[in-house]
């Protein structure tokens, strides 16, 4: 088998990464040190390093560290207007809100907090804002 080389004759990033891992780390700390060294040697860019470090840290978390229990979940009904649901959104201060139909099990999509700014601007400039329902503004659960 020939050695993996790019068109200019140097080893590819895969070859460099493989070489960096030639001495297998024995624990997470050694793995993180090896990854940071690979970043310093320009084998990994900052974004890739951040993603890998984040993935390693997630393994130490419990589901309750990331998710809100269903009993404490703040959801928005698709039929609600911003005026109706904004007080609850402001009080909860979460980044995502499930948009539901008839029940909590009927999730139609997700409203991201960042999507509320244009929604509020539309409401302030539109005399028909009471007719606007959040169901049309949320992101589909399939997208």
PDB file of C-alpha atoms in Angstrom:
ATOM      1  CA  UNK A   1       0.000   0.000   0.000  1.00  0.00           C
ATOM      2  CA  UNK A   2       1.334   3.420  -0.866  1.00  0.00           C
ATOM      3  CA  UNK A   3       1.597   6.227   1.648  1.00  0.00           C
ATOM      4  CA  UNK A   4      -1.282   8.755   1.562  1.00  0.00           C
ATOM      5  CA  UNK A   5       0.135  11.972   0.128  1.00  0.00           C
ATOM      6  CA  UNK A   6      -1.450  15.105  -1.272  1.00  0.00           C
ATOM      7  CA  UNK A   7      -0.599  16.482  -4.713  1.00  0.00           C
ATOM      8  CA  UNK A   8       2.374  18.516  -3.421  1.00  0.00           C
ATOM      9  CA  UNK A   9       4.080  15.463  -1.938  1.00  0.00           C
ATOM     10  CA  UNK A  10       3.334  16.180   1.743  1.00  0.00           C
ATOM     11  CA  UNK A  11       1.335  13.908   4.005  1.00  0.00           C
ATOM     12  CA  UNK A  12      -2.420  14.526   4.012  1.00  0.00           C
ATOM     13  CA  UNK A  13      -4.223  15.756   7.120  1.00  0.00           C
ATOM     14  CA  UNK A  14      -5.324  12.170   7.758  1.00  0.00           C
ATOM     15  CA  UNK A  15      -1.740  11.004   7.636  1.00  0.00           C
ATOM     16  CA  UNK A  16      -0.664  13.762  10.002  1.00  0.00           C
ATOM     17  CA  UNK A  17      -3.517  13.000  12.385  1.00  0.00           C
ATOM     18  CA  UNK A  18      -2.692   9.290  12.329  1.00  0.00           C
ATOM     19  CA  UNK A  19       0.936  10.104  13.073  1.00  0.00           C
ATOM     20  CA  UNK A  20      -0.142  12.340  15.967  1.00  0.00           C
ATOM     21  CA  UNK A  21      -2.072   9.425  17.471  1.00  0.00           C
ATOM     22  CA  UNK A  22       0.751   6.915  17.008  1.00  0.00           C
ATOM     23  CA  UNK A  23       1.325   6.959  20.766  1.00  0.00           C
ATOM     24  CA  UNK A  24      -2.090   6.019  22.090  1.00  0.00           C
ATOM     25  CA  UNK A  25      -3.343   8.096  25.053  1.00  0.00           C
ATOM     26  CA  UNK A  26      -4.123   6.170  28.221  1.00  0.00           C
ATOM     27  CA  UNK A  27      -6.834   8.452  29.665  1.00  0.00           C
ATOM     28  CA  UNK A  28      -8.972  11.499  28.821  1.00  0.00           C
ATOM     29  CA  UNK A  29      -6.407  13.980  30.076  1.00  0.00           C
ATOM     30  CA  UNK A  30      -3.726  12.516  27.815  1.00  0.00           C
ATOM     31  CA  UNK A  31      -6.186  12.538  24.910  1.00  0.00           C
ATOM     32  CA  UNK A  32      -6.997  16.212  25.471  1.00  0.00           C
ATOM     33  CA  UNK A  33      -3.289  17.053  25.714  1.00  0.00           C
ATOM     34  CA  UNK A  34      -2.667  15.183  22.464  1.00  0.00           C
ATOM     35  CA  UNK A  35      -5.510  17.039  20.734  1.00  0.00           C
ATOM     36  CA  UNK A  36      -4.228  20.402  21.961  1.00  0.00           C
ATOM     37  CA  UNK A  37      -0.752  19.504  20.732  1.00  0.00           C
ATOM     38  CA  UNK A  38      -2.233  18.578  17.348  1.00  0.00           C
ATOM     39  CA  UNK A  39      -3.902  22.015  17.313  1.00  0.00           C
ATOM     40  CA  UNK A  40      -0.610  23.744  18.133  1.00  0.00           C
ATOM     41  CA  UNK A  41       1.032  21.787  15.293  1.00  0.00           C
ATOM     42  CA  UNK A  42      -1.741  23.005  12.948  1.00  0.00           C
ATOM     43  CA  UNK A  43      -3.180  19.501  12.470  1.00  0.00           C
ATOM     44  CA  UNK A  44      -6.540  20.617  13.896  1.00  0.00           C
ATOM     45  CA  UNK A  45      -8.050  24.057  13.518  1.00  0.00           C
ATOM     46  CA  UNK A  46      -9.610  25.818  16.512  1.00  0.00           C
ATOM     47  CA  UNK A  47     -13.156  24.920  15.531  1.00  0.00           C
ATOM     48  CA  UNK A  48     -12.365  21.206  15.206  1.00  0.00           C
ATOM     49  CA  UNK A  49     -10.585  21.235  18.570  1.00  0.00           C
ATOM     50  CA  UNK A  50     -13.558  22.936  20.229  1.00  0.00           C
ATOM     51  CA  UNK A  51     -15.977  20.403  18.738  1.00  0.00           C
ATOM     52  CA  UNK A  52     -13.928  17.403  19.874  1.00  0.00           C
ATOM     53  CA  UNK A  53     -13.373  18.841  23.368  1.00  0.00           C
ATOM     54  CA  UNK A  54     -17.101  19.534  23.651  1.00  0.00           C
ATOM     55  CA  UNK A  55     -17.945  15.978  22.599  1.00  0.00           C
ATOM     56  CA  UNK A  56     -15.589  14.587  25.236  1.00  0.00           C
ATOM     57  CA  UNK A  57     -17.107  16.833  27.934  1.00  0.00           C
ATOM     58  CA  UNK A  58     -20.686  15.839  27.037  1.00  0.00           C
ATOM     59  CA  UNK A  59     -19.854  12.284  28.031  1.00  0.00           C
ATOM     60  CA  UNK A  60     -19.493  13.504  31.641  1.00  0.00           C
ATOM     61  CA  UNK A  61     -22.948  15.116  31.726  1.00  0.00           C
ATOM     62  CA  UNK A  62     -26.261  13.700  32.852  1.00  0.00           C
ATOM     63  CA  UNK A  63     -29.426  14.269  30.801  1.00  0.00           C
ATOM     64  CA  UNK A  64     -30.764  16.499  33.594  1.00  0.00           C
ATOM     65  CA  UNK A  65     -27.740  18.780  33.077  1.00  0.00           C
ATOM     66  CA  UNK A  66     -28.873  19.491  29.522  1.00  0.00           C
ATOM     67  CA  UNK A  67     -32.643  19.076  29.348  1.00  0.00           C
ATOM     68  CA  UNK A  68     -35.557  20.573  31.246  1.00  0.00           C
ATOM     69  CA  UNK A  69     -37.852  17.995  32.901  1.00  0.00           C
ATOM     70  CA  UNK A  70     -41.190  17.634  31.112  1.00  0.00           C
ATOM     71  CA  UNK A  71     -43.057  18.863  34.200  1.00  0.00           C
ATOM     72  CA  UNK A  72     -41.076  22.145  34.049  1.00  0.00           C
ATOM     73  CA  UNK A  73     -41.221  22.507  30.269  1.00  0.00           C
ATOM     74  CA  UNK A  74     -42.545  25.817  28.955  1.00  0.00           C
ATOM     75  CA  UNK A  75     -44.369  25.213  25.695  1.00  0.00           C
ATOM     76  CA  UNK A  76     -46.182  27.566  23.374  1.00  0.00           C
ATOM     77  CA  UNK A  77     -49.478  26.723  21.754  1.00  0.00           C
ATOM     78  CA  UNK A  78     -49.479  27.199  17.991  1.00  0.00           C
ATOM     79  CA  UNK A  79     -52.613  29.303  18.303  1.00  0.00           C
ATOM     80  CA  UNK A  80     -51.040  31.842  20.682  1.00  0.00           C
ATOM     81  CA  UNK A  81     -49.965  35.319  19.653  1.00  0.00           C
ATOM     82  CA  UNK A  82     -46.648  36.783  20.826  1.00  0.00           C
ATOM     83  CA  UNK A  83     -48.530  39.014  23.265  1.00  0.00           C
ATOM     84  CA  UNK A  84     -49.966  35.889  24.892  1.00  0.00           C
ATOM     85  CA  UNK A  85     -46.779  33.840  25.202  1.00  0.00           C
ATOM     86  CA  UNK A  86     -43.997  36.455  25.612  1.00  0.00           C
ATOM     87  CA  UNK A  87     -44.416  36.929  29.390  1.00  0.00           C
ATOM     88  CA  UNK A  88     -43.829  33.202  29.984  1.00  0.00           C
ATOM     89  CA  UNK A  89     -40.875  33.165  27.565  1.00  0.00           C
ATOM     90  CA  UNK A  90     -39.272  36.151  29.290  1.00  0.00           C
ATOM     91  CA  UNK A  91     -39.743  34.600  32.740  1.00  0.00           C
ATOM     92  CA  UNK A  92     -38.334  31.209  31.689  1.00  0.00           C
ATOM     93  CA  UNK A  93     -35.365  32.642  29.721  1.00  0.00           C
ATOM     94  CA  UNK A  94     -34.751  29.412  27.779  1.00  0.00           C
ATOM     95  CA  UNK A  95     -33.281  29.313  24.281  1.00  0.00           C
ATOM     96  CA  UNK A  96     -35.853  26.929  22.743  1.00  0.00           C
ATOM     97  CA  UNK A  97     -39.583  26.486  23.171  1.00  0.00           C
ATOM     98  CA  UNK A  98     -41.603  23.588  21.787  1.00  0.00           C
ATOM     99  CA  UNK A  99     -44.623  24.754  19.811  1.00  0.00           C
ATOM    100  CA  UNK A 100     -47.523  22.382  20.398  1.00  0.00           C
ATOM    101  CA  UNK A 101     -50.941  21.774  18.927  1.00  0.00           C
ATOM    102  CA  UNK A 102     -53.709  20.318  21.067  1.00  0.00           C
ATOM    103  CA  UNK A 103     -51.441  18.684  23.676  1.00  0.00           C
ATOM    104  CA  UNK A 104     -47.806  18.542  24.814  1.00  0.00           C
ATOM    105  CA  UNK A 105     -47.456  15.332  22.790  1.00  0.00           C
ATOM    106  CA  UNK A 106     -48.447  17.147  19.573  1.00  0.00           C
ATOM    107  CA  UNK A 107     -45.152  18.967  18.943  1.00  0.00           C
ATOM    108  CA  UNK A 108     -45.392  20.973  15.717  1.00  0.00           C
ATOM    109  CA  UNK A 109     -41.994  22.617  15.855  1.00  0.00           C
ATOM    110  CA  UNK A 110     -39.562  24.662  17.912  1.00  0.00           C
ATOM    111  CA  UNK A 111     -39.437  28.398  18.456  1.00  0.00           C
ATOM    112  CA  UNK A 112     -35.908  29.645  19.050  1.00  0.00           C
ATOM    113  CA  UNK A 113     -35.496  32.685  21.287  1.00  0.00           C
ATOM    114  CA  UNK A 114     -33.456  34.403  18.562  1.00  0.00           C
ATOM    115  CA  UNK A 115     -36.437  34.074  16.212  1.00  0.00           C
ATOM    116  CA  UNK A 116     -38.525  36.230  18.543  1.00  0.00           C
ATOM    117  CA  UNK A 117     -36.810  39.501  17.606  1.00  0.00           C
ATOM    118  CA  UNK A 118     -38.172  39.659  14.043  1.00  0.00           C
ATOM    119  CA  UNK A 119     -41.504  38.399  15.366  1.00  0.00           C
ATOM    120  CA  UNK A 120     -41.656  41.289  17.843  1.00  0.00           C
ATOM    121  CA  UNK A 121     -40.639  43.787  15.161  1.00  0.00           C
ATOM    122  CA  UNK A 122     -43.403  42.486  12.878  1.00  0.00           C
ATOM    123  CA  UNK A 123     -45.891  42.839  15.712  1.00  0.00           C
ATOM    124  CA  UNK A 124     -44.896  46.442  16.417  1.00  0.00           C
ATOM    125  CA  UNK A 125     -45.199  47.462  12.779  1.00  0.00           C
ATOM    126  CA  UNK A 126     -48.286  45.450  11.810  1.00  0.00           C
ATOM    127  CA  UNK A 127     -51.763  46.565  12.797  1.00  0.00           C
ATOM    128  CA  UNK A 128     -53.003  42.986  12.252  1.00  0.00           C
ATOM    129  CA  UNK A 129     -50.551  41.552  14.813  1.00  0.00           C
ATOM    130  CA  UNK A 130     -53.319  40.061  16.970  1.00  0.00           C
ATOM    131  CA  UNK A 131     -54.120  37.743  14.064  1.00  0.00           C
ATOM    132  CA  UNK A 132     -50.532  36.474  13.833  1.00  0.00           C
ATOM    133  CA  UNK A 133     -50.104  33.070  15.420  1.00  0.00           C
ATOM    134  CA  UNK A 134     -46.811  31.503  16.422  1.00  0.00           C
ATOM    135  CA  UNK A 135     -47.579  28.233  14.628  1.00  0.00           C
ATOM    136  CA  UNK A 136     -46.664  29.902  11.341  1.00  0.00           C
ATOM    137  CA  UNK A 137     -43.390  31.277  12.714  1.00  0.00           C
ATOM    138  CA  UNK A 138     -41.865  28.187  14.365  1.00  0.00           C
ATOM    139  CA  UNK A 139     -39.287  25.883  12.839  1.00  0.00           C
ATOM    140  CA  UNK A 140     -40.677  22.560  11.754  1.00  0.00           C
ATOM    141  CA  UNK A 141     -39.706  19.612  13.915  1.00  0.00           C
ATOM    142  CA  UNK A 142     -38.510  17.909  10.730  1.00  0.00           C
ATOM    143  CA  UNK A 143     -36.114  20.637   9.583  1.00  0.00           C
TER     144      UNK A 143
END
